[in-house]
Amino acid sequence: AQSVAQPEDQVNVAEGNPLTVKCTYSVSGNPYLFWYVQYPNRGLQFLLKYITGDNLVKGSYGFEAEFNKSQTSFHLKKPSALVSDSALYFCAVRSLGTGGGNKLTFGTGTQLKVEL
Amino acid sequence: SAVISQKPSRDICQRGTSLTIQCQVDSQVTMMFWYRQQPGQSLTLIATANQGSEATYESGFVIDKFPISRPNLTFSTLTVSNMSPEDSSIYLCSILGGAGSNTGELFFGEGSRLTVL
């Protein structure tokens, strides 16, 4: 079975500082990895994905994520945080190797709080 | 990306009643997915709805409790039947991007926030 772990329930960062939201995964085949953001009372918005190729992927709103196969991690990063980045962030994984097909498995989410 | 509209956006329901959530997409899609997000928790897939066939339910979810319709390639409904307070959640409709490939990301509607009293 595939799974995703987001070890931090909340991350606090000062505006202008770099941010990292951690994600590790477990799959039996090649992973397809995704990050989503959820603002209050809104649905999920897609940020970025890793399918294959360059381990560093860039996405919306200046976010990027680094795929590390040896550490089975896919941490979300941004060089300079904004107060408007404050939201709930979800990591997700899909692996065809497990027979999961189109099923996306989500982590428990990390609340990012960016303060002035 | 496609525009996904859900109705109602929120509702307060009485225990024992049923509510149907509608999901309309502005383009034709083969598969539509229904997720549940319980308060303070992650998303859990309820079922996959394909046009012209019965929905495929995930473990822990049954058709009697969550009947799904998929009458055409742009529309689906999810009914939450005989509701209890434990059904208070956000219900999210989603579709697969990337031309429906397995590498595609999911796009979500805004969600339907149900509170059961």
Coordinates of N, CA and C in Angstrom, one line a residue:
Chain A
A1 N 0.8 -1.2 0.0 CA 0.0 0.0 0.0 C 0.9 1.2 0.0
Q2 N 0.4 2.3 -0.6 CA 1.1 3.5 -0.6 C 0.7 4.4 0.5
S3 N 1.6 5.2 1.0 CA 1.3 6.1 2.1 C 2.2 7.4 2.1
V4 N 1.7 8.4 2.8 CA 2.4 9.7 2.8 C 2.5 10.1 4.3
A5 N 3.6 10.7 4.7 CA 3.7 11.2 6.0 C 4.1 12.7 6.0
Q6 N 3.4 13.5 6.7 CA 3.8 14.9 6.9 C 4.0 15.0 8.4
P7 N 5.3 15.0 8.8 CA 5.5 14.9 10.2 C 5.2 16.1 11.1
E8 N 5.0 17.3 10.4 CA 4.7 18.5 11.2 C 3.3 18.9 11.0
D9 N 2.5 19.1 12.1 CA 1.2 19.6 12.0 C 1.2 21.0 11.6
Q10 N 2.2 21.8 12.1 CA 2.2 23.2 11.8 C 3.7 23.7 11.7
V11 N 3.8 24.6 10.7 CA 5.1 25.2 10.5 C 4.9 26.7 10.6
N12 N 5.8 27.4 11.4 CA 5.7 28.8 11.6 C 7.0 29.4 11.0
V13 N 6.8 30.5 10.2 CA 7.9 31.1 9.5 C 7.7 32.6 9.5
A14 N 8.7 33.4 9.6 CA 8.7 34.8 9.5 C 8.7 35.2 8.0
E15 N 7.9 36.2 7.7 CA 7.8 36.6 6.3 C 9.2 37.0 5.8
G16 N 9.6 36.6 4.6 CA 10.9 36.9 4.0 C 11.9 35.7 4.3
N17 N 11.6 34.9 5.2 CA 12.5 33.7 5.5 C 12.1 32.6 4.6
P18 N 13.1 31.7 4.4 CA 12.7 30.5 3.6 C 11.9 29.5 4.4
L19 N 11.0 28.8 3.7 CA 10.2 27.8 4.3 C 10.4 26.4 3.7
T20 N 10.2 25.4 4.6 CA 10.2 24.0 4.1 C 9.0 23.3 4.8
V21 N 8.3 22.6 4.0 CA 7.2 21.7 4.5 C 7.6 20.3 4.1
K22 N 7.7 19.4 5.1 CA 8.3 18.1 4.9 C 7.2 17.1 4.5
C23 N 7.7 16.2 3.6 CA 6.9 15.1 3.2 C 7.7 13.9 2.9
T24 N 7.4 12.7 3.4 CA 8.0 11.5 3.0 C 6.9 10.5 2.5
Y25 N 7.3 9.5 1.7 CA 6.3 8.7 1.1 C 6.8 7.2 1.2
S26 N 5.9 6.3 0.9 CA 6.2 4.9 0.8 C 5.3 4.3 -0.3
V27 N 6.0 3.8 -1.3 CA 5.3 3.1 -2.4 C 6.2 1.9 -2.8
S28 N 5.5 1.0 -3.5 CA 6.3 -0.2 -4.0 C 6.8 0.0 -5.5
G29 N 6.2 1.0 -6.1 CA 6.7 1.2 -7.5 C 7.2 2.6 -7.6
N30 N 7.3 3.1 -8.8 CA 7.8 4.5 -9.0 C 6.7 5.5 -8.5
P31 N 7.1 6.5 -7.7 CA 6.1 7.4 -7.2 C 5.9 8.6 -8.1
Y32 N 4.6 9.0 -8.1 CA 4.2 10.2 -8.7 C 3.8 11.1 -7.5
L33 N 4.4 12.2 -7.3 CA 4.3 13.0 -6.1 C 3.7 14.4 -6.4
F34 N 2.8 14.9 -5.5 CA 2.1 16.1 -5.7 C 2.0 16.9 -4.5
W35 N 2.0 18.2 -4.6 CA 1.7 19.1 -3.5 C 0.4 20.0 -3.9
Y36 N -0.4 20.1 -2.8 CA -1.6 20.9 -3.0 C -1.7 21.9 -1.8
V37 N -2.4 23.0 -2.0 CA -2.6 24.0 -1.0 C -4.1 24.2 -0.8
Q38 N -4.5 24.4 0.4 CA -5.9 24.6 0.7 C -6.1 25.9 1.6
Y39 N -6.7 26.9 1.0 CA -7.0 28.1 1.8 C -8.3 27.9 2.5
P40 N -8.5 28.7 3.6 CA -9.7 28.5 4.4 C -11.0 28.5 3.5
N41 N -11.8 27.6 3.8 CA -13.1 27.5 3.1 C -13.0 27.4 1.6
R42 N -11.9 26.8 1.1 CA -11.7 26.6 -0.3 C -11.4 25.1 -0.6
G43 N -11.5 24.8 -1.9 CA -11.0 23.4 -2.3 C -9.5 23.4 -2.4
L44 N -9.0 22.3 -2.8 CA -7.6 22.1 -2.9 C -7.1 22.7 -4.3
Q45 N -5.9 23.4 -4.2 CA -5.3 23.9 -5.5 C -4.0 23.1 -5.7
F46 N -3.8 22.7 -6.9 CA -2.6 22.0 -7.3 C -1.4 23.0 -7.4
L47 N -0.3 22.6 -6.7 CA 0.9 23.5 -6.7 C 2.0 23.0 -7.7
L48 N 2.3 21.7 -7.6 CA 3.4 21.1 -8.4 C 3.4 19.6 -8.3
K49 N 4.1 19.0 -9.2 CA 4.2 17.5 -9.2 C 5.6 17.1 -9.7
Y50 N 5.9 15.9 -9.3 CA 7.1 15.2 -9.8 C 6.7 13.9 -10.4
I51 N 7.1 13.7 -11.7 CA 6.7 12.5 -12.4 C 8.0 11.7 -12.7
T52 N 9.0 12.5 -13.3 CA 10.3 11.9 -13.7 C 11.2 13.0 -14.1
G53 N 12.5 12.8 -14.2 CA 13.4 13.8 -14.7 C 14.0 14.5 -13.5
D54 N 14.2 15.8 -13.7 CA 14.9 16.7 -12.8 C 14.3 16.6 -11.4
N55 N 15.1 16.4 -10.4 CA 14.6 16.2 -9.0 C 14.0 17.4 -8.4
L56 N 14.4 18.6 -8.9 CA 13.9 19.8 -8.4 C 12.8 20.3 -9.4
V57 N 11.6 20.4 -8.9 CA 10.4 20.8 -9.7 C 9.9 22.2 -9.2
K58 N 9.5 23.0 -10.1 CA 9.0 24.3 -9.7 C 7.5 24.4 -10.0
G59 N 6.8 25.1 -9.2 CA 5.4 25.2 -9.3 C 4.9 26.6 -9.2
S60 N 3.6 26.6 -8.8 CA 2.9 27.9 -8.7 C 3.4 28.7 -7.5
Y61 N 3.2 30.0 -7.6 CA 3.4 30.9 -6.5 C 4.8 30.9 -5.9
G62 N 5.8 30.5 -6.8 CA 7.2 30.5 -6.3 C 7.6 29.3 -5.5
F63 N 6.7 28.3 -5.4 CA 7.1 27.1 -4.7 C 7.9 26.2 -5.5
E64 N 8.7 25.4 -4.9 CA 9.4 24.3 -5.5 C 9.5 23.1 -4.6
A65 N 9.8 22.0 -5.1 CA 10.0 20.8 -4.3 C 11.1 19.9 -4.8
E66 N 11.8 19.2 -3.9 CA 12.9 18.4 -4.3 C 12.6 16.9 -4.0
F67 N 12.7 16.1 -5.1 CA 12.5 14.7 -4.9 C 13.8 14.1 -4.5
N68 N 13.8 13.3 -3.5 CA 15.0 12.6 -3.0 C 14.6 11.1 -2.9
K69 N 15.0 10.3 -3.9 CA 14.7 8.9 -3.9 C 15.2 8.1 -2.7
S70 N 16.5 8.4 -2.4 CA 17.1 7.6 -1.3 C 16.5 7.9 0.0
Q71 N 16.0 9.1 0.2 CA 15.4 9.4 1.5 C 13.8 9.4 1.4
T72 N 13.3 9.0 0.2 CA 11.9 8.9 0.0 C 11.2 10.1 0.5
S73 N 11.7 11.3 0.1 CA 11.1 12.5 0.5 C 10.8 13.4 -0.7
F74 N 9.9 14.4 -0.4 CA 9.5 15.3 -1.4 C 9.1 16.6 -0.7
H75 N 10.1 17.3 -0.2 CA 9.8 18.5 0.7 C 9.5 19.7 -0.2
L76 N 8.5 20.4 0.3 CA 8.1 21.7 -0.4 C 8.9 22.8 0.2
K77 N 9.3 23.7 -0.7 CA 10.2 24.8 -0.3 C 9.8 26.1 -1.0
K78 N 10.2 27.2 -0.4 CA 10.0 28.5 -1.0 C 11.1 29.4 -0.4
P79 N 11.9 30.1 -1.3 CA 13.0 30.9 -0.8 C 12.6 32.0 0.2
S80 N 11.5 32.6 -0.1 CA 11.1 33.8 0.7 C 9.5 33.7 1.0
A81 N 9.2 33.5 2.2 CA 7.7 33.3 2.5 C 7.0 34.6 2.6
L82 N 5.7 34.5 2.2 CA 4.8 35.6 2.3 C 3.7 35.3 3.2
V83 N 3.1 36.3 3.8 CA 2.0 36.1 4.7 C 0.8 35.4 4.0
S84 N 0.7 35.7 2.7 CA -0.4 35.1 1.9 C -0.2 33.7 1.7
D85 N 1.0 33.1 2.0 CA 1.3 31.7 1.8 C 0.6 30.9 3.0
S86 N 0.2 31.6 4.0 CA -0.4 30.9 5.1 C -1.6 30.1 4.7
A87 N -1.6 28.8 4.9 CA -2.6 27.9 4.4 C -2.3 26.5 4.8
L88 N -3.1 25.5 4.4 CA -2.9 24.1 4.7 C -2.3 23.4 3.5
Y89 N -1.2 22.7 3.7 CA -0.5 22.1 2.6 C -0.6 20.6 2.7
F90 N -0.9 20.0 1.5 CA -1.0 18.5 1.5 C -0.1 18.0 0.5
C91 N 0.6 16.9 0.9 CA 1.5 16.1 0.0 C 0.7 14.9 -0.4
A92 N 0.8 14.4 -1.6 CA 0.1 13.2 -2.1 C 1.0 12.4 -3.0
V93 N 0.6 11.1 -3.1 CA 1.4 10.2 -3.9 C 0.5 9.3 -4.6
R94 N 0.9 8.9 -5.8 CA 0.2 7.9 -6.6 C 1.3 7.0 -7.2
S95 N 1.0 5.7 -7.1 CA 2.0 4.7 -7.7 C 1.2 3.6 -8.4
L96 N 1.6 3.5 -9.7 CA 0.9 2.4 -10.5 C 1.4 1.1 -10.1
G97 N 2.6 1.0 -9.5 CA 3.1 -0.3 -9.1 C 2.3 -1.1 -8.1
T98 N 1.6 -0.3 -7.3 CA 0.8 -1.0 -6.2 C -0.6 -1.4 -6.7
G99 N -0.8 -1.1 -8.0 CA -2.2 -1.3 -8.5 C -3.2 -0.3 -8.1
G100 N -2.6 0.8 -7.6 CA -3.5 1.9 -7.1 C -4.1 2.7 -8.2
G101 N -3.7 2.5 -9.4 CA -4.3 3.1 -10.5 C -4.3 4.6 -10.4
N102 N -5.5 5.2 -10.4 CA -5.6 6.6 -10.3 C -5.8 7.1 -8.9
K103 N -5.7 6.2 -7.9 CA -5.9 6.6 -6.5 C -4.8 7.5 -6.0
L104 N -5.1 8.6 -5.5 CA -4.1 9.5 -4.9 C -4.3 9.4 -3.4
T105 N -3.2 9.1 -2.7 CA -3.1 9.1 -1.3 C -2.6 10.3 -0.7
F106 N -3.3 11.0 0.2 CA -2.9 12.3 0.8 C -2.3 12.1 2.1
G107 N -1.3 13.0 2.5 CA -0.8 13.1 3.8 C -1.9 13.8 4.7
T108 N -1.5 14.0 6.0 CA -2.5 14.6 6.9 C -2.5 16.1 6.9
G109 N -1.6 16.7 6.1 CA -1.6 18.1 6.0 C -0.7 18.8 7.0
T110 N -0.1 20.0 6.6 CA 0.7 20.8 7.4 C 0.2 22.2 7.3
Q111 N -0.2 22.8 8.5 CA -0.6 24.2 8.5 C 0.6 25.1 8.5
L112 N 0.7 25.9 7.5 CA 1.8 26.9 7.4 C 1.3 28.2 7.9
K113 N 2.0 28.8 8.8 CA 1.7 30.1 9.3 C 2.9 31.1 9.1
V114 N 2.7 32.1 8.3 CA 3.7 33.1 8.0 C 3.4 34.4 8.7
E115 N 4.3 34.8 9.5 CA 4.0 36.0 10.3 C 4.9 37.1 10.0
L116 N 4.4 38.3 10.2 CA 5.2 39.5 9.9 C 6.3 39.7 10.9
Chain B
S1 N -7.0 24.8 -17.0 CA -7.6 23.7 -16.3 C -9.1 23.9 -16.3
A2 N -9.8 22.8 -16.0 CA -11.3 22.8 -16.1 C -11.9 23.5 -14.9
V3 N -13.1 24.0 -15.1 CA -13.8 24.6 -14.0 C -14.8 23.6 -13.4
I4 N -14.7 23.4 -12.1 CA -15.5 22.4 -11.4 C -16.4 23.1 -10.4
S5 N -17.7 23.0 -10.6 CA -18.6 23.7 -9.7 C -19.4 22.7 -8.9
Q6 N -19.5 23.0 -7.6 CA -20.2 22.1 -6.7 C -21.3 22.9 -6.0
K7 N -22.4 22.2 -5.8 CA -23.6 22.8 -5.1 C -24.1 21.7 -4.2
P8 N -24.5 22.0 -3.0 CA -24.4 23.3 -2.3 C -23.0 23.6 -1.8
S9 N -22.6 24.8 -1.6 CA -21.3 25.0 -1.0 C -21.2 24.7 0.4
R10 N -22.3 24.8 1.1 CA -22.4 24.4 2.5 C -23.9 24.2 2.9
D11 N -24.1 23.4 3.9 CA -25.5 23.1 4.3 C -25.5 22.6 5.7
I12 N -26.5 22.9 6.4 CA -26.7 22.3 7.8 C -27.9 21.4 7.7
C13 N -27.7 20.2 8.1 CA -28.7 19.1 7.9 C -29.1 18.5 9.2
Q14 N -30.2 17.9 9.2 CA -30.7 17.2 10.4 C -30.4 15.8 10.3
R15 N -30.1 15.2 11.5 CA -29.8 13.8 11.6 C -30.9 13.0 10.9
G16 N -30.5 11.9 10.2 CA -31.5 11.0 9.5 C -31.9 11.4 8.1
T17 N -31.6 12.6 7.7 CA -32.0 13.1 6.4 C -30.9 12.8 5.4
S18 N -31.1 13.0 4.1 CA -30.2 12.8 3.1 C -30.0 14.1 2.3
L19 N -28.8 14.2 1.7 CA -28.5 15.4 0.9 C -27.7 15.0 -0.3
T20 N -28.1 15.6 -1.4 CA -27.4 15.3 -2.7 C -26.5 16.5 -3.1
I21 N -25.2 16.2 -3.3 CA -24.3 17.2 -3.8 C -24.1 17.0 -5.3
Q22 N -24.1 18.1 -6.0 CA -23.9 18.1 -7.4 C -22.5 18.6 -7.8
C23 N -22.0 18.0 -8.8 CA -20.7 18.4 -9.4 C -20.8 18.6 -10.9
Q24 N -20.5 19.8 -11.4 CA -20.6 20.1 -12.8 C -19.2 20.5 -13.3
V25 N -18.8 19.9 -14.4 CA -17.5 20.2 -15.0 C -17.7 20.9 -16.3
D26 N -16.9 21.8 -16.7 CA -17.1 22.5 -18.0 C -16.5 21.8 -19.2
S27 N -16.0 20.6 -19.0 CA -15.5 19.8 -20.1 C -15.8 18.4 -19.8
Q28 N -15.7 17.5 -20.9 CA -16.0 16.1 -20.7 C -14.9 15.4 -20.1
V29 N -15.1 14.6 -19.1 CA -14.1 13.8 -18.4 C -14.6 12.4 -18.2
T30 N -13.7 11.5 -18.3 CA -14.0 10.1 -18.1 C -14.3 9.7 -16.7
M31 N -13.4 10.1 -15.8 CA -13.5 9.7 -14.4 C -13.7 11.0 -13.6
M32 N -14.6 10.8 -12.6 CA -14.7 11.8 -11.6 C -14.6 11.2 -10.2
F33 N -14.0 11.9 -9.3 CA -13.7 11.3 -8.0 C -14.4 12.1 -6.9
W34 N -14.9 11.4 -5.9 CA -15.5 12.0 -4.7 C -14.6 11.7 -3.5
Y35 N -14.2 12.8 -2.8 CA -13.4 12.7 -1.6 C -14.1 13.3 -0.4
R36 N -13.7 12.8 0.7 CA -14.3 13.4 2.0 C -13.1 13.9 2.8
Q37 N -13.3 15.1 3.4 CA -12.3 15.7 4.3 C -13.0 15.9 5.6
Q38 N -12.8 15.1 6.6 CA -13.4 15.3 7.9 C -12.6 16.4 8.6
P39 N -13.3 17.0 9.6 CA -12.7 18.2 10.3 C -11.3 17.9 10.8
G40 N -10.4 18.7 10.4 CA -9.0 18.6 10.8 C -8.2 17.4 10.3
Q41 N -8.8 16.7 9.3 CA -8.2 15.5 8.8 C -7.8 15.7 7.3
S42 N -7.2 14.6 6.8 CA -6.8 14.6 5.4 C -8.0 14.2 4.5
L43 N -7.7 14.1 3.2 CA -8.7 13.7 2.2 C -8.7 12.1 2.1
T44 N -9.9 11.6 2.0 CA -10.1 10.2 1.8 C -11.0 10.0 0.6
L45 N -10.5 9.1 -0.3 CA -11.3 8.8 -1.5 C -12.5 8.0 -1.1
I46 N -13.7 8.5 -1.5 CA -14.9 7.7 -1.3 C -15.2 6.7 -2.5
A47 N -15.1 7.3 -3.7 CA -15.4 6.4 -4.9 C -15.0 7.1 -6.1
T48 N -14.8 6.3 -7.2 CA -14.6 6.8 -8.5 C -15.8 6.6 -9.4
A49 N -16.2 7.6 -10.1 CA -17.4 7.6 -10.9 C -17.1 7.6 -12.3
N50 N -17.4 6.6 -13.0 CA -17.2 6.6 -14.5 C -18.6 6.7 -15.2
Q51 N -18.7 7.4 -16.2 CA -19.9 7.5 -17.0 C -20.3 6.2 -17.6
G52 N -21.6 5.8 -17.3 CA -22.1 4.6 -17.9 C -21.8 3.3 -17.2
S53 N -21.3 3.4 -16.0 CA -21.0 2.2 -15.2 C -21.2 2.5 -13.7
E54 N -21.3 1.5 -12.9 CA -21.4 1.7 -11.4 C -20.2 2.3 -10.9
A55 N -20.3 3.2 -9.9 CA -19.2 3.7 -9.2 C -18.4 2.7 -8.5
T56 N -17.1 2.9 -8.4 CA -16.2 2.0 -7.7 C -15.9 2.6 -6.3
Y57 N -16.3 1.9 -5.2 CA -16.2 2.4 -3.9 C -14.9 1.9 -3.2
E58 N -14.3 2.8 -2.4 CA -13.1 2.4 -1.6 C -13.6 1.7 -0.4
S59 N -12.6 1.0 0.2 CA -12.9 0.3 1.5 C -13.5 1.2 2.5
G60 N -14.5 0.8 3.1 CA -15.2 1.6 4.2 C -16.3 2.4 3.7
F61 N -16.5 2.5 2.4 CA -17.6 3.2 1.9 C -18.5 2.3 1.0
V62 N -19.8 2.5 1.2 CA -20.8 1.6 0.5 C -21.8 2.4 -0.2
I63 N -22.4 1.8 -1.2 CA -23.3 2.5 -2.1 C -24.6 2.9 -1.4
D64 N -25.0 2.1 -0.5 CA -26.3 2.4 0.2 C -26.1 3.8 1.0
K65 N -24.9 4.0 1.5 CA -24.7 5.2 2.3 C -24.3 6.4 1.4
F66 N -23.6 6.1 0.3 CA -23.1 7.2 -0.6 C -23.4 6.9 -2.0
P67 N -24.7 6.8 -2.4 CA -25.0 6.6 -3.8 C -24.5 7.7 -4.7
I68 N -24.0 7.3 -5.8 CA -23.4 8.2 -6.8 C -24.1 8.0 -8.2
S69 N -24.4 9.1 -8.8 CA -24.8 9.1 -10.2 C -23.8 9.7 -11.1
R70 N -23.8 9.2 -12.3 CA -22.9 9.8 -13.3 C -23.6 9.7 -14.7
P71 N -24.6 10.6 -14.9 CA -25.4 10.5 -16.1 C -24.8 10.9 -17.4
N72 N -23.7 11.7 -17.3 CA -23.0 12.1 -18.5 C -21.6 12.4 -18.2
L73 N -20.9 12.9 -19.2 CA -19.4 13.1 -19.0 C -19.1 14.4 -18.3
T74 N -20.1 15.2 -18.0 CA -19.8 16.5 -17.3 C -20.4 16.7 -16.0
F75 N -21.1 15.7 -15.5 CA -21.9 15.8 -14.3 C -21.9 14.6 -13.4
S76 N -21.9 14.8 -12.1 CA -22.0 13.7 -11.1 C -22.7 14.2 -9.9
T77 N -23.4 13.3 -9.2 CA -23.9 13.6 -7.9 C -23.5 12.6 -6.8
L78 N -23.3 13.1 -5.6 CA -23.0 12.2 -4.5 C -24.1 12.5 -3.5
T79 N -24.8 11.4 -3.0 CA -25.8 11.6 -1.9 C -25.2 11.0 -0.7
V80 N -25.4 11.8 0.4 CA -25.0 11.3 1.7 C -26.3 10.9 2.4
S81 N -26.5 9.6 2.6 CA -27.8 9.1 3.1 C -27.9 9.0 4.6
N82 N -29.1 9.1 5.1 CA -29.3 8.9 6.5 C -28.2 9.4 7.4
M83 N -28.0 10.7 7.3 CA -26.9 11.4 7.9 C -26.9 11.4 9.4
S84 N -25.7 11.3 9.9 CA -25.4 11.4 11.4 C -24.3 12.5 11.6
P85 N -24.1 12.9 12.8 CA -23.1 14.0 13.0 C -21.7 13.5 12.5
E86 N -21.4 12.2 12.5 CA -20.2 11.8 12.0 C -19.9 12.0 10.5
D87 N -21.0 12.3 9.8 CA -20.9 12.6 8.4 C -20.6 14.1 8.1
S88 N -20.5 14.9 9.2 CA -20.1 16.3 9.0 C -18.7 16.4 8.4
S89 N -18.6 16.9 7.2 CA -17.3 16.9 6.5 C -17.4 17.9 5.4
I90 N -16.3 18.0 4.7 CA -16.2 18.7 3.4 C -16.2 17.6 2.4
Y91 N -17.1 17.6 1.4 CA -17.1 16.6 0.3 C -16.6 17.3 -0.9
L92 N -15.6 16.7 -1.6 CA -14.9 17.3 -2.7 C -15.0 16.5 -3.9
C93 N -15.4 17.1 -5.0 CA -15.4 16.5 -6.3 C -14.1 16.8 -7.0
S94 N -13.6 15.8 -7.8 CA -12.3 16.1 -8.5 C -12.3 15.4 -9.8
I95 N -11.4 15.9 -10.7 CA -11.2 15.2 -12.0 C -9.7 15.1 -12.2
L96 N -9.3 14.3 -13.1 CA -7.9 14.0 -13.4 C -7.5 14.9 -14.5
G97 N -6.4 15.7 -14.3 CA -5.8 16.5 -15.4 C -4.9 15.7 -16.2
G98 N -4.1 16.4 -17.0 CA -3.1 15.7 -17.9 C -3.8 14.8 -18.9
A99 N -4.9 15.2 -19.4 CA -5.6 14.4 -20.4 C -6.0 13.0 -19.8
G100 N -6.2 13.0 -18.5 CA -6.7 11.7 -17.9 C -5.6 10.7 -17.7
S101 N -4.4 11.1 -17.9 CA -3.3 10.1 -17.7 C -3.0 9.9 -16.2
N102 N -2.3 8.8 -15.9 CA -2.0 8.6 -14.5 C -0.9 9.5 -14.0
T103 N -0.3 10.3 -14.8 CA 0.7 11.3 -14.3 C 0.0 12.6 -14.0
G104 N -1.3 12.7 -14.3 CA -2.0 13.9 -14.2 C -2.4 14.2 -12.8
E105 N -2.4 15.5 -12.5 CA -2.8 16.0 -11.2 C -4.3 16.0 -11.1
L106 N -4.9 16.0 -9.9 CA -6.3 16.1 -9.6 C -6.6 17.6 -9.5
F107 N -7.8 18.0 -10.1 CA -8.3 19.3 -9.9 C -9.6 19.1 -9.1
F108 N -9.8 20.0 -8.1 CA -10.9 19.9 -7.2 C -11.9 21.0 -7.3
G109 N -13.1 20.7 -7.0 CA -14.1 21.7 -6.8 C -13.9 22.4 -5.5
E110 N -14.7 23.4 -5.2 CA -14.5 24.2 -4.0 C -15.0 23.5 -2.7
G111 N -15.7 22.4 -3.0 CA -16.1 21.6 -1.8 C -17.5 21.9 -1.3
S112 N -18.1 21.0 -0.7 CA -19.4 21.2 -0.1 C -19.3 20.8 1.4
R113 N -19.5 21.9 2.2 CA -19.3 21.7 3.7 C -20.6 21.4 4.3
L114 N -20.7 20.1 4.8 CA -21.9 19.7 5.5 C -21.7 19.6 7.0
T115 N -22.7 20.1 7.7 CA -22.8 20.0 9.1 C -24.1 19.3 9.5
V116 N -24.0 18.2 10.2 CA -25.1 17.4 10.6 C -25.4 17.6 12.1
L117 N -26.6 18.0 12.4 CA -26.9 18.3 13.8 C -27.7 17.1 14.4

